[in-house]
Amino acid sequence: MGGAFVAAAVLARLGGRIGLPTIPLFILAGILLGPNTPGFVLIEDAHDLEMLSALGLVLLLFYLGLEFHMDDLKTGGKKMAIAGAMYLLLNVGVGFAFGLALGWGLSEALVLAGVLGISSSAIVTKVLVDLGRIGNPETKPILGIIVVEDIFLALYLAALQPVISGSDGLGGTMIQIGKAFAFLLLLAVAARWGTKYIGRLFRIKDDELLVISFLGAAVLVAGIGEQFGVADAIGAFMVGLILGNTTSGERIREMVHPLRDAFAAIFFFAFGLSIDPGVLPTVLWPVLAAVAITITMNIIAGLVTSRIYGFGPGQTANVATTLLARGEFALILATMAAAAGLDDRLSPFIAGYVLILAVVAPLVAGRSYWLAKVLPGSRPTKKADAAVAGETDADEEEPVSANR
């Protein structure tokens, strides 16, 4: 574990000198030091870091919930729901059609619908933090789309498992979906009406006790959620949402930073351990086609979101590129597909697809201003759009006059 931390730190430091984001470098460290590449092997089995990796995901989504205020849901909940639904409709629908076009089978197409349709909550959160965009106006709908995706994810996993495994039947599927929905509803009720009472429990002066309390709450609810068929990430997010709106919210945000960053590094390192780059050539063309489709659909989804919120080209580009990454959910689906005995090509396809987008997406998100320049309504000399898209060069042109 010490080697994993050091390797991630060294690569991230080297990459920082040439302007690379940390996520692909953490993943690259896992790939290079894992069992799937020649040379020195630091960790033979990615499962050795499974618990720490899960903690990294939980803390990332817990932090995301802390930054998401109840007022945002009250004032913009309808827009967020529409934007999230449209994103899912476009990406999941095209993913299912792509799966059918490959001719691998109906169950395989259902798996690919989830793989191509759901963004990586962990990578999206880390990109927003690394690029300093948490306070940007387009970040709220991005987070809203992630929340809608995670809720959909919980129900989708509950429905997909019996379908691809051919077990339980319709009754078992409906029971599992009902359990997941009931747990989500309970968390939603607590977030809406229980914040005042929960806040009293976390009104703790001692920093040590506060850290133990919020960390225990986030991990416990995430674990209970898994027992009800809800992804641990959404449980942690809801705890963050509740605690972020208490009087201790600001202190918790400050205290969780080092925990979030340390365990997020392990999450992405372990992510790299699980990827075998050697399998990519066997499914190269389907993978490249899927990557091209995902990029196209994210641009379209970004344009749809901009219409809903009235965004300019820079903000539209940020939405489209930030949500591009695919990650932990896709790997869960790959594991489920392998256990169900589906087409052998699924696992290498998902590994290659995730690897490319997990590395490319943070790089593209950091240079979203390139996309902003070619989107409808773009004005290359408009400084506001460029700044929103991440372009902060000191020699940027002055804005054009209002008369012009």
mmCIF file of C-alpha atoms in Angstrom:
data_model
loop_
_atom_site.group_PDB
_atom_site.id
_atom_site.type_symbol
_atom_site.label_atom_id
_atom_site.label_comp_id
_atom_site.label_asym_id
_atom_site.label_seq_id
_atom_site.Cartn_x
_atom_site.Cartn_y
_atom_site.Cartn_z
ATOM 1 C CA MET A 1 0.000 0.000 0.000
ATOM 2 C CA GLY A 2 2.904 2.308 0.764
ATOM 3 C CA GLY A 3 4.318 1.582 -2.684
ATOM 4 C CA ALA A 4 0.972 2.443 -4.249
ATOM 5 C CA PHE A 5 0.873 5.831 -2.518
ATOM 6 C CA VAL A 6 4.480 6.617 -3.442
ATOM 7 C CA ALA A 7 4.108 5.517 -7.072
ATOM 8 C CA ALA A 8 0.937 7.584 -7.474
ATOM 9 C CA ALA A 9 2.622 10.608 -5.893
ATOM 10 C CA VAL A 10 5.778 10.383 -8.029
ATOM 11 C CA LEU A 11 3.888 10.032 -11.312
ATOM 12 C CA ALA A 12 1.426 12.794 -10.379
ATOM 13 C CA ARG A 13 4.294 15.122 -9.481
ATOM 14 C CA LEU A 14 6.068 14.461 -12.767
ATOM 15 C CA GLY A 15 2.840 14.880 -14.707
ATOM 16 C CA GLY A 16 2.022 18.107 -12.894
ATOM 17 C CA ARG A 17 5.178 19.673 -14.306
ATOM 18 C CA ILE A 18 3.827 19.274 -17.836
ATOM 19 C CA GLY A 19 0.238 20.121 -16.959
ATOM 20 C CA LEU A 20 -1.314 16.635 -16.860
ATOM 21 C CA PRO A 21 -4.226 15.905 -14.473
ATOM 22 C CA THR A 22 -3.680 13.376 -11.701
ATOM 23 C CA ILE A 23 -6.410 10.842 -12.562
ATOM 24 C CA PRO A 24 -4.825 9.222 -15.656
ATOM 25 C CA LEU A 25 -1.447 9.232 -13.894
ATOM 26 C CA PHE A 26 -2.825 7.363 -10.876
ATOM 27 C CA ILE A 27 -4.431 4.866 -13.260
ATOM 28 C CA LEU A 28 -1.175 4.571 -15.237
ATOM 29 C CA ALA A 29 0.737 3.821 -12.012
ATOM 30 C CA GLY A 30 -1.647 0.934 -11.325
ATOM 31 C CA ILE A 31 -1.300 -0.417 -14.861
ATOM 32 C CA LEU A 32 2.516 -0.254 -14.854
ATOM 33 C CA LEU A 33 2.931 -1.801 -11.396
ATOM 34 C CA GLY A 34 0.129 -4.359 -11.680
ATOM 35 C CA PRO A 35 0.107 -7.985 -12.825
ATOM 36 C CA ASN A 36 -1.033 -7.236 -16.386
ATOM 37 C CA THR A 37 2.153 -5.547 -17.620
ATOM 38 C CA PRO A 38 5.738 -6.895 -17.801
ATOM 39 C CA GLY A 39 8.333 -5.805 -15.298
ATOM 40 C CA PHE A 40 8.139 -5.182 -11.570
ATOM 41 C CA VAL A 41 4.801 -6.167 -10.013
ATOM 42 C CA LEU A 42 3.958 -4.264 -6.844
ATOM 43 C CA ILE A 43 0.530 -5.853 -6.241
ATOM 44 C CA GLU A 44 -0.505 -9.186 -7.738
ATOM 45 C CA ASP A 45 -4.239 -8.911 -7.103
ATOM 46 C CA ALA A 46 -6.359 -5.757 -7.336
ATOM 47 C CA HIS A 47 -8.666 -7.231 -4.689
ATOM 48 C CA ASP A 48 -5.927 -6.654 -2.108
ATOM 49 C CA LEU A 49 -6.876 -2.960 -2.214
ATOM 50 C CA GLU A 50 -10.613 -3.545 -2.606
ATOM 51 C CA MET A 51 -11.704 -2.122 0.750
ATOM 52 C CA LEU A 52 -9.454 0.931 0.517
ATOM 53 C CA SER A 53 -10.583 1.479 -3.065
ATOM 54 C CA ALA A 54 -14.231 1.333 -2.000
ATOM 55 C CA LEU A 55 -13.466 3.848 0.745
ATOM 56 C CA GLY A 56 -11.967 6.179 -1.862
ATOM 57 C CA LEU A 57 -15.157 6.054 -3.930
ATOM 58 C CA VAL A 58 -17.325 6.595 -0.839
ATOM 59 C CA LEU A 59 -15.297 9.655 0.232
ATOM 60 C CA LEU A 60 -15.368 11.160 -3.259
ATOM 61 C CA LEU A 61 -19.150 10.923 -3.428
ATOM 62 C CA PHE A 62 -19.518 12.018 0.208
ATOM 63 C CA TYR A 63 -17.601 15.176 -0.678
ATOM 64 C CA LEU A 64 -19.779 15.645 -3.746
ATOM 65 C CA GLY A 65 -22.843 15.556 -1.495
ATOM 66 C CA LEU A 66 -21.285 18.118 0.854
ATOM 67 C CA GLU A 67 -20.965 20.551 -2.067
ATOM 68 C CA PHE A 68 -24.559 19.979 -3.188
ATOM 69 C CA HIS A 69 -26.981 22.183 -1.268
ATOM 70 C CA MET A 70 -30.626 21.498 -0.584
ATOM 71 C CA ASP A 71 -31.503 24.920 -1.990
ATOM 72 C CA ASP A 72 -30.143 23.754 -5.351
ATOM 73 C CA LEU A 73 -32.567 20.844 -5.329
ATOM 74 C CA LYS A 74 -35.498 23.032 -4.275
ATOM 75 C CA THR A 75 -34.907 25.740 -6.874
ATOM 76 C CA GLY A 76 -33.490 23.715 -9.756
ATOM 77 C CA GLY A 77 -34.652 20.175 -9.103
ATOM 78 C CA LYS A 78 -36.955 20.062 -12.119
ATOM 79 C CA LYS A 79 -34.244 21.250 -14.515
ATOM 80 C CA MET A 80 -31.732 18.798 -13.042
ATOM 81 C CA ALA A 81 -34.166 15.920 -13.418
ATOM 82 C CA ILE A 82 -34.865 16.835 -17.050
ATOM 83 C CA ALA A 83 -31.153 17.259 -17.861
ATOM 84 C CA GLY A 84 -30.295 13.956 -16.173
ATOM 85 C CA ALA A 85 -33.141 12.114 -17.892
ATOM 86 C CA MET A 86 -32.125 13.476 -21.292
ATOM 87 C CA TYR A 87 -28.493 12.487 -20.703
ATOM 88 C CA LEU A 88 -29.525 8.944 -19.812
ATOM 89 C CA LEU A 89 -31.989 8.701 -22.686
ATOM 90 C CA LEU A 90 -29.349 9.722 -25.222
ATOM 91 C CA ASN A 91 -26.410 7.709 -23.884
ATOM 92 C CA VAL A 92 -28.135 4.579 -22.572
ATOM 93 C CA GLY A 93 -30.354 4.412 -25.665
ATOM 94 C CA VAL A 94 -27.431 4.667 -28.071
ATOM 95 C CA GLY A 95 -25.435 2.203 -25.957
ATOM 96 C CA PHE A 96 -28.233 -0.361 -26.248
ATOM 97 C CA ALA A 97 -28.513 0.214 -30.015
ATOM 98 C CA PHE A 98 -24.743 -0.148 -30.352
ATOM 99 C CA GLY A 99 -24.859 -3.442 -28.436
ATOM 100 C CA LEU A 100 -27.543 -4.783 -30.750
ATOM 101 C CA ALA A 101 -25.552 -3.643 -33.797
ATOM 102 C CA LEU A 102 -22.535 -5.666 -32.627
ATOM 103 C CA GLY A 103 -24.724 -8.780 -32.696
ATOM 104 C CA TRP A 104 -23.405 -10.195 -29.418
ATOM 105 C CA GLY A 105 -26.852 -10.872 -27.933
ATOM 106 C CA LEU A 106 -29.690 -9.124 -26.068
ATOM 107 C CA SER A 107 -28.202 -9.576 -22.579
ATOM 108 C CA GLU A 108 -24.880 -8.254 -23.839
ATOM 109 C CA ALA A 109 -26.664 -5.234 -25.347
ATOM 110 C CA LEU A 110 -28.268 -4.490 -21.968
ATOM 111 C CA VAL A 111 -24.840 -4.570 -20.330
ATOM 112 C CA LEU A 112 -23.378 -2.281 -23.000
ATOM 113 C CA ALA A 113 -26.274 0.144 -22.527
ATOM 114 C CA GLY A 114 -25.106 0.677 -18.949
ATOM 115 C CA VAL A 115 -21.421 0.738 -19.865
ATOM 116 C CA LEU A 116 -21.852 3.443 -22.518
ATOM 117 C CA GLY A 117 -24.602 5.296 -20.689
ATOM 118 C CA ILE A 118 -23.316 5.973 -17.159
ATOM 119 C CA SER A 119 -20.528 8.424 -16.305
ATOM 120 C CA SER A 120 -17.895 7.715 -13.656
ATOM 121 C CA SER A 121 -18.963 9.598 -10.521
ATOM 122 C CA ALA A 122 -15.458 9.276 -9.071
ATOM 123 C CA ILE A 123 -13.652 10.687 -12.106
ATOM 124 C CA VAL A 124 -16.214 13.462 -12.664
ATOM 125 C CA THR A 125 -15.878 14.563 -9.025
ATOM 126 C CA LYS A 126 -12.073 14.482 -9.153
ATOM 127 C CA VAL A 127 -12.009 16.451 -12.428
ATOM 128 C CA LEU A 128 -14.205 19.176 -10.942
ATOM 129 C CA VAL A 129 -11.967 19.381 -7.864
ATOM 130 C CA ASP A 130 -8.676 19.313 -9.788
ATOM 131 C CA LEU A 131 -9.791 21.981 -12.267
ATOM 132 C CA GLY A 132 -11.242 24.227 -9.577
ATOM 133 C CA ARG A 133 -14.721 24.223 -11.100
ATOM 134 C CA ILE A 134 -16.798 23.323 -8.044
ATOM 135 C CA GLY A 135 -18.142 26.894 -7.883
ATOM 136 C CA ASN A 136 -18.854 27.259 -11.610
ATOM 137 C CA PRO A 137 -22.490 27.757 -12.672
ATOM 138 C CA GLU A 138 -22.442 24.685 -14.934
ATOM 139 C CA THR A 139 -21.234 22.462 -12.089
ATOM 140 C CA LYS A 140 -24.687 22.287 -10.475
ATOM 141 C CA PRO A 141 -26.329 20.627 -13.504
ATOM 142 C CA ILE A 142 -23.289 18.346 -13.863
ATOM 143 C CA LEU A 143 -23.770 17.215 -10.272
ATOM 144 C CA GLY A 144 -27.507 16.941 -10.879
ATOM 145 C CA ILE A 145 -26.930 14.642 -13.851
ATOM 146 C CA ILE A 146 -24.555 12.526 -11.730
ATOM 147 C CA VAL A 147 -27.208 12.224 -9.011
ATOM 148 C CA VAL A 148 -29.855 11.152 -11.548
ATOM 149 C CA GLU A 149 -27.377 8.650 -13.020
ATOM 150 C CA ASP A 150 -26.593 7.179 -9.599
ATOM 151 C CA ILE A 151 -30.273 6.767 -8.768
ATOM 152 C CA PHE A 152 -30.817 5.138 -12.160
ATOM 153 C CA LEU A 153 -27.739 2.995 -11.519
ATOM 154 C CA ALA A 154 -29.196 1.605 -8.297
ATOM 155 C CA LEU A 155 -32.437 0.577 -10.003
ATOM 156 C CA TYR A 156 -30.656 -0.622 -13.157
ATOM 157 C CA LEU A 157 -28.342 -2.948 -11.256
ATOM 158 C CA ALA A 158 -31.271 -4.349 -9.311
ATOM 159 C CA ALA A 159 -33.151 -5.083 -12.543
ATOM 160 C CA LEU A 160 -30.183 -6.253 -14.630
ATOM 161 C CA GLN A 161 -28.773 -8.938 -12.340
ATOM 162 C CA PRO A 162 -31.698 -11.393 -12.601
ATOM 163 C CA VAL A 163 -32.137 -10.642 -16.329
ATOM 164 C CA ILE A 164 -28.588 -11.509 -17.407
ATOM 165 C CA SER A 165 -28.275 -14.425 -14.984
ATOM 166 C CA GLY A 166 -31.691 -15.845 -15.866
ATOM 167 C CA SER A 167 -32.666 -16.218 -12.210
ATOM 168 C CA ASP A 168 -35.292 -14.926 -9.772
ATOM 169 C CA GLY A 169 -37.835 -14.093 -12.471
ATOM 170 C CA LEU A 170 -40.037 -10.990 -12.612
ATOM 171 C CA GLY A 171 -41.149 -11.275 -8.989
ATOM 172 C CA GLY A 172 -37.604 -11.334 -7.627
ATOM 173 C CA THR A 173 -36.635 -8.436 -9.864
ATOM 174 C CA MET A 174 -39.539 -6.288 -8.664
ATOM 175 C CA ILE A 175 -38.771 -7.085 -5.013
ATOM 176 C CA GLN A 176 -35.138 -6.041 -5.490
ATOM 177 C CA ILE A 177 -36.134 -2.805 -7.256
ATOM 178 C CA GLY A 178 -38.682 -2.107 -4.509
ATOM 179 C CA LYS A 179 -36.060 -2.521 -1.780
ATOM 180 C CA ALA A 180 -33.644 -0.189 -3.556
ATOM 181 C CA PHE A 181 -36.350 2.418 -4.157
ATOM 182 C CA ALA A 182 -37.541 2.259 -0.526
ATOM 183 C CA PHE A 183 -34.024 2.866 0.774
ATOM 184 C CA LEU A 184 -33.521 5.793 -1.609
ATOM 185 C CA LEU A 185 -36.863 7.233 -0.520
ATOM 186 C CA LEU A 186 -35.845 6.958 3.149
ATOM 187 C CA LEU A 187 -32.609 8.857 2.457
ATOM 188 C CA ALA A 188 -34.525 11.503 0.483
ATOM 189 C CA VAL A 189 -36.948 12.013 3.398
ATOM 190 C CA ALA A 190 -34.018 12.371 5.814
ATOM 191 C CA ALA A 191 -32.362 14.920 3.503
ATOM 192 C CA ARG A 192 -35.565 16.915 3.113
ATOM 193 C CA TRP A 193 -36.944 16.965 6.656
ATOM 194 C CA GLY A 194 -34.312 15.478 8.954
ATOM 195 C CA THR A 195 -31.382 17.848 8.491
ATOM 196 C CA LYS A 196 -32.244 19.937 11.570
ATOM 197 C CA TYR A 197 -32.321 16.932 13.896
ATOM 198 C CA ILE A 198 -29.296 15.188 12.358
ATOM 199 C CA GLY A 199 -27.363 18.445 12.617
ATOM 200 C CA ARG A 200 -27.723 18.365 16.402
ATOM 201 C CA LEU A 201 -25.970 14.986 16.513
ATOM 202 C CA PHE A 202 -22.991 16.412 14.603
ATOM 203 C CA ARG A 203 -22.710 19.651 16.568
ATOM 204 C CA ILE A 204 -19.396 18.438 17.984
ATOM 205 C CA LYS A 205 -16.606 20.777 19.119
ATOM 206 C CA ASP A 206 -13.827 18.183 19.214
ATOM 207 C CA ASP A 207 -12.306 17.712 15.736
ATOM 208 C CA GLU A 208 -11.281 14.112 16.363
ATOM 209 C CA LEU A 209 -14.798 13.052 17.345
ATOM 210 C CA LEU A 210 -16.313 14.942 14.416
ATOM 211 C CA VAL A 211 -14.044 13.166 11.903
ATOM 212 C CA ILE A 212 -14.870 9.772 13.374
ATOM 213 C CA SER A 213 -18.580 10.607 13.398
ATOM 214 C CA PHE A 214 -18.982 11.801 9.809
ATOM 215 C CA LEU A 215 -16.668 9.111 8.437
ATOM 216 C CA GLY A 216 -18.591 6.429 10.319
ATOM 217 C CA ALA A 217 -21.941 7.788 9.104
ATOM 218 C CA ALA A 218 -20.853 7.922 5.445
ATOM 219 C CA VAL A 219 -19.363 4.419 5.396
ATOM 220 C CA LEU A 220 -22.174 2.860 7.431
ATOM 221 C CA VAL A 221 -24.981 4.237 5.259
ATOM 222 C CA ALA A 222 -23.036 3.268 2.115
ATOM 223 C CA GLY A 223 -22.703 -0.286 3.428
ATOM 224 C CA ILE A 224 -26.356 -0.552 4.448
ATOM 225 C CA GLY A 225 -27.332 0.769 1.024
ATOM 226 C CA GLU A 226 -25.429 -2.059 -0.662
ATOM 227 C CA GLN A 227 -27.503 -4.556 1.304
ATOM 228 C CA PHE A 228 -30.616 -3.000 -0.211
ATOM 229 C CA GLY A 229 -29.220 -3.082 -3.750
ATOM 230 C CA VAL A 230 -28.258 0.608 -3.803
ATOM 231 C CA ALA A 231 -24.761 1.540 -4.977
ATOM 232 C CA ASP A 232 -22.546 2.558 -2.052
ATOM 233 C CA ALA A 233 -21.749 5.802 -3.872
ATOM 234 C CA ILE A 234 -25.323 7.103 -3.756
ATOM 235 C CA GLY A 235 -25.617 6.282 -0.040
ATOM 236 C CA ALA A 236 -22.436 8.253 0.707
ATOM 237 C CA PHE A 237 -23.635 11.106 -1.500
ATOM 238 C CA MET A 238 -26.909 11.383 0.437
ATOM 239 C CA VAL A 239 -25.071 11.474 3.776
ATOM 240 C CA GLY A 240 -22.890 14.273 2.412
ATOM 241 C CA LEU A 241 -25.979 16.113 1.167
ATOM 242 C CA ILE A 242 -27.543 15.951 4.636
ATOM 243 C CA LEU A 243 -24.416 16.897 6.616
ATOM 244 C CA GLY A 244 -23.414 19.628 4.180
ATOM 245 C CA ASN A 245 -26.575 21.518 5.097
ATOM 246 C CA THR A 246 -25.966 21.379 8.857
ATOM 247 C CA THR A 247 -24.132 23.961 10.968
ATOM 248 C CA SER A 248 -21.068 21.669 10.946
ATOM 249 C CA GLY A 249 -21.047 21.389 7.138
ATOM 250 C CA GLU A 250 -18.180 23.827 6.539
ATOM 251 C CA ARG A 251 -15.927 22.156 9.136
ATOM 252 C CA ILE A 252 -16.670 18.735 7.683
ATOM 253 C CA ARG A 253 -15.795 19.968 4.172
ATOM 254 C CA GLU A 254 -12.380 21.139 5.385
ATOM 255 C CA MET A 255 -11.650 17.965 7.346
ATOM 256 C CA VAL A 256 -12.601 15.521 4.610
ATOM 257 C CA HIS A 257 -10.185 16.993 2.033
ATOM 258 C CA PRO A 258 -7.027 15.038 2.973
ATOM 259 C CA LEU A 259 -9.012 11.817 3.449
ATOM 260 C CA ARG A 260 -10.728 12.276 0.089
ATOM 261 C CA ASP A 261 -7.492 12.956 -1.795
ATOM 262 C CA ALA A 262 -5.501 10.112 -0.224
ATOM 263 C CA PHE A 263 -8.069 7.370 -0.702
ATOM 264 C CA ALA A 264 -9.123 8.661 -4.130
ATOM 265 C CA ALA A 265 -5.523 8.070 -5.240
ATOM 266 C CA ILE A 266 -5.806 4.447 -4.071
ATOM 267 C CA PHE A 267 -9.154 4.098 -5.859
ATOM 268 C CA PHE A 268 -7.678 5.112 -9.214
ATOM 269 C CA PHE A 269 -4.484 3.105 -8.604
ATOM 270 C CA ALA A 270 -6.580 -0.018 -7.931
ATOM 271 C CA PHE A 271 -8.636 0.838 -11.005
ATOM 272 C CA GLY A 272 -5.427 0.643 -13.049
ATOM 273 C CA LEU A 273 -4.492 -2.701 -11.466
ATOM 274 C CA SER A 274 -7.705 -4.242 -12.794
ATOM 275 C CA ILE A 275 -7.089 -3.214 -16.418
ATOM 276 C CA ASP A 276 -5.154 -5.428 -18.818
ATOM 277 C CA PRO A 277 -3.973 -3.280 -21.760
ATOM 278 C CA GLY A 278 -2.938 -6.442 -23.617
ATOM 279 C CA VAL A 279 -6.565 -7.351 -24.373
ATOM 280 C CA LEU A 280 -7.296 -4.117 -26.236
ATOM 281 C CA PRO A 281 -6.126 -5.261 -29.720
ATOM 282 C CA THR A 282 -8.705 -8.089 -29.777
ATOM 283 C CA VAL A 283 -11.621 -5.633 -29.674
ATOM 284 C CA LEU A 284 -9.898 -2.495 -30.926
ATOM 285 C CA TRP A 285 -12.387 -1.418 -33.614
ATOM 286 C CA PRO A 286 -15.560 -1.845 -31.516
ATOM 287 C CA VAL A 287 -13.824 0.041 -28.697
ATOM 288 C CA LEU A 288 -12.825 2.947 -30.938
ATOM 289 C CA ALA A 289 -16.344 3.081 -32.386
ATOM 290 C CA ALA A 290 -17.829 3.149 -28.865
ATOM 291 C CA VAL A 291 -15.445 5.933 -27.806
ATOM 292 C CA ALA A 292 -16.421 8.008 -30.862
ATOM 293 C CA ILE A 293 -20.126 7.433 -30.148
ATOM 294 C CA THR A 294 -19.720 8.410 -26.491
ATOM 295 C CA ILE A 295 -17.890 11.637 -27.373
ATOM 296 C CA THR A 296 -20.583 12.533 -29.922
ATOM 297 C CA MET A 297 -23.476 11.798 -27.565
ATOM 298 C CA ASN A 298 -21.859 13.790 -24.746
ATOM 299 C CA ILE A 299 -21.541 16.815 -27.011
ATOM 300 C CA ILE A 300 -25.215 16.462 -27.948
ATOM 301 C CA ALA A 301 -26.149 16.042 -24.269
ATOM 302 C CA GLY A 302 -24.100 19.142 -23.444
ATOM 303 C CA LEU A 303 -26.012 21.124 -26.073
ATOM 304 C CA VAL A 304 -29.332 19.869 -24.683
ATOM 305 C CA THR A 305 -28.296 20.861 -21.155
ATOM 306 C CA SER A 306 -27.227 24.292 -22.384
ATOM 307 C CA ARG A 307 -30.662 24.812 -23.897
ATOM 308 C CA ILE A 308 -32.298 23.912 -20.581
ATOM 309 C CA TYR A 309 -30.066 26.260 -18.562
ATOM 310 C CA GLY A 310 -29.254 28.933 -21.157
ATOM 311 C CA PHE A 311 -25.513 28.300 -21.075
ATOM 312 C CA GLY A 312 -22.910 29.711 -23.429
ATOM 313 C CA PRO A 313 -20.407 27.671 -25.475
ATOM 314 C CA GLY A 314 -17.779 27.526 -22.708
ATOM 315 C CA GLN A 315 -20.174 26.146 -20.137
ATOM 316 C CA THR A 316 -21.654 23.749 -22.701
ATOM 317 C CA ALA A 317 -18.161 22.422 -23.462
ATOM 318 C CA ASN A 318 -17.501 21.930 -19.745
ATOM 319 C CA VAL A 319 -20.681 19.882 -19.333
ATOM 320 C CA ALA A 320 -19.924 17.730 -22.385
ATOM 321 C CA THR A 321 -16.290 16.987 -21.497
ATOM 322 C CA THR A 322 -16.616 16.621 -17.714
ATOM 323 C CA LEU A 323 -19.246 13.865 -18.005
ATOM 324 C CA LEU A 324 -17.276 11.950 -20.628
ATOM 325 C CA ALA A 325 -15.379 9.504 -18.385
ATOM 326 C CA ARG A 326 -16.605 5.962 -17.778
ATOM 327 C CA GLY A 327 -15.197 3.921 -14.908
ATOM 328 C CA GLU A 328 -16.192 1.999 -11.802
ATOM 329 C CA PHE A 329 -19.753 1.179 -12.867
ATOM 330 C CA ALA A 330 -18.545 -0.243 -16.182
ATOM 331 C CA LEU A 331 -16.122 -2.534 -14.357
ATOM 332 C CA ILE A 332 -18.922 -3.722 -12.057
ATOM 333 C CA LEU A 333 -20.942 -4.612 -15.159
ATOM 334 C CA ALA A 334 -17.954 -6.450 -16.639
ATOM 335 C CA THR A 335 -17.720 -8.552 -13.473
ATOM 336 C CA MET A 336 -21.465 -9.292 -13.573
ATOM 337 C CA ALA A 337 -21.276 -10.259 -17.269
ATOM 338 C CA ALA A 338 -18.360 -12.631 -16.661
ATOM 339 C CA ALA A 339 -20.164 -14.268 -13.726
ATOM 340 C CA ALA A 340 -23.289 -14.733 -15.860
ATOM 341 C CA GLY A 341 -21.300 -16.428 -18.652
ATOM 342 C CA LEU A 342 -22.026 -13.799 -21.313
ATOM 343 C CA ASP A 343 -19.952 -13.258 -24.472
ATOM 344 C CA ASP A 344 -16.204 -13.499 -23.774
ATOM 345 C CA ARG A 345 -15.590 -10.345 -25.803
ATOM 346 C CA LEU A 346 -17.448 -8.184 -23.283
ATOM 347 C CA SER A 347 -14.715 -8.054 -20.632
ATOM 348 C CA PRO A 348 -11.848 -6.991 -22.935
ATOM 349 C CA PHE A 349 -14.180 -4.541 -24.697
ATOM 350 C CA ILE A 350 -15.196 -2.890 -21.410
ATOM 351 C CA ALA A 351 -11.591 -2.818 -20.158
ATOM 352 C CA GLY A 352 -10.338 -1.134 -23.336
ATOM 353 C CA TYR A 353 -13.241 1.309 -23.507
ATOM 354 C CA VAL A 354 -12.881 2.335 -19.863
ATOM 355 C CA LEU A 355 -9.104 2.637 -20.097
ATOM 356 C CA ILE A 356 -9.252 5.004 -23.094
ATOM 357 C CA LEU A 357 -11.997 7.232 -21.676
ATOM 358 C CA ALA A 358 -10.594 7.243 -18.127
ATOM 359 C CA VAL A 359 -7.297 8.577 -19.492
ATOM 360 C CA VAL A 360 -8.652 10.824 -22.261
ATOM 361 C CA ALA A 361 -11.603 12.397 -20.399
ATOM 362 C CA PRO A 362 -9.624 14.369 -17.753
ATOM 363 C CA LEU A 363 -7.235 15.603 -20.452
ATOM 364 C CA VAL A 364 -10.119 16.730 -22.664
ATOM 365 C CA ALA A 365 -11.973 18.339 -19.744
ATOM 366 C CA GLY A 366 -8.933 20.458 -18.944
ATOM 367 C CA ARG A 367 -8.897 21.729 -22.527
ATOM 368 C CA SER A 368 -12.634 22.136 -23.035
ATOM 369 C CA TYR A 369 -12.055 25.600 -24.500
ATOM 370 C CA TRP A 370 -10.997 23.863 -27.734
ATOM 371 C CA LEU A 371 -14.496 22.441 -28.058
ATOM 372 C CA ALA A 372 -16.073 25.749 -26.995
ATOM 373 C CA LYS A 373 -14.505 27.470 -30.013
ATOM 374 C CA VAL A 374 -16.405 25.280 -32.490
ATOM 375 C CA LEU A 375 -19.769 25.050 -30.737
ATOM 376 C CA PRO A 376 -22.758 27.070 -32.014
ATOM 377 C CA GLY A 377 -22.724 30.652 -30.764
ATOM 378 C CA SER A 378 -19.033 30.653 -29.893
ATOM 379 C CA ARG A 379 -17.089 33.897 -30.092
ATOM 380 C CA PRO A 380 -13.325 33.244 -29.848
ATOM 381 C CA THR A 381 -12.613 36.682 -28.390
ATOM 382 C CA LYS A 382 -15.184 36.502 -25.649
ATOM 383 C CA LYS A 383 -13.165 36.260 -22.479
ATOM 384 C CA ALA A 384 -16.002 35.106 -20.245
ATOM 385 C CA ASP A 385 -16.634 31.931 -22.201
ATOM 386 C CA ALA A 386 -12.938 31.174 -22.399
ATOM 387 C CA ALA A 387 -12.527 31.598 -18.653
ATOM 388 C CA VAL A 388 -15.490 29.341 -17.933
ATOM 389 C CA ALA A 389 -14.034 26.698 -20.229
ATOM 390 C CA GLY A 390 -10.768 26.766 -18.301
ATOM 391 C CA GLU A 391 -8.675 29.142 -20.436
ATOM 392 C CA THR A 392 -6.895 31.557 -18.137
ATOM 393 C CA ASP A 393 -3.975 32.833 -20.218
ATOM 394 C CA ALA A 394 -2.891 36.307 -19.188
ATOM 395 C CA ASP A 395 -2.593 37.498 -22.788
ATOM 396 C CA GLU A 396 -6.225 36.694 -23.634
ATOM 397 C CA GLU A 397 -7.892 39.260 -25.913
ATOM 398 C CA GLU A 398 -10.190 41.845 -24.360
ATOM 399 C CA PRO A 399 -13.947 41.269 -24.840
ATOM 400 C CA VAL A 400 -15.538 42.799 -27.894
ATOM 401 C CA SER A 401 -17.619 45.876 -27.282
ATOM 402 C CA ALA A 402 -21.332 45.655 -26.643
ATOM 403 C CA ASN A 403 -22.092 47.698 -29.769
ATOM 404 C CA ARG A 404 -20.140 45.332 -31.979
#
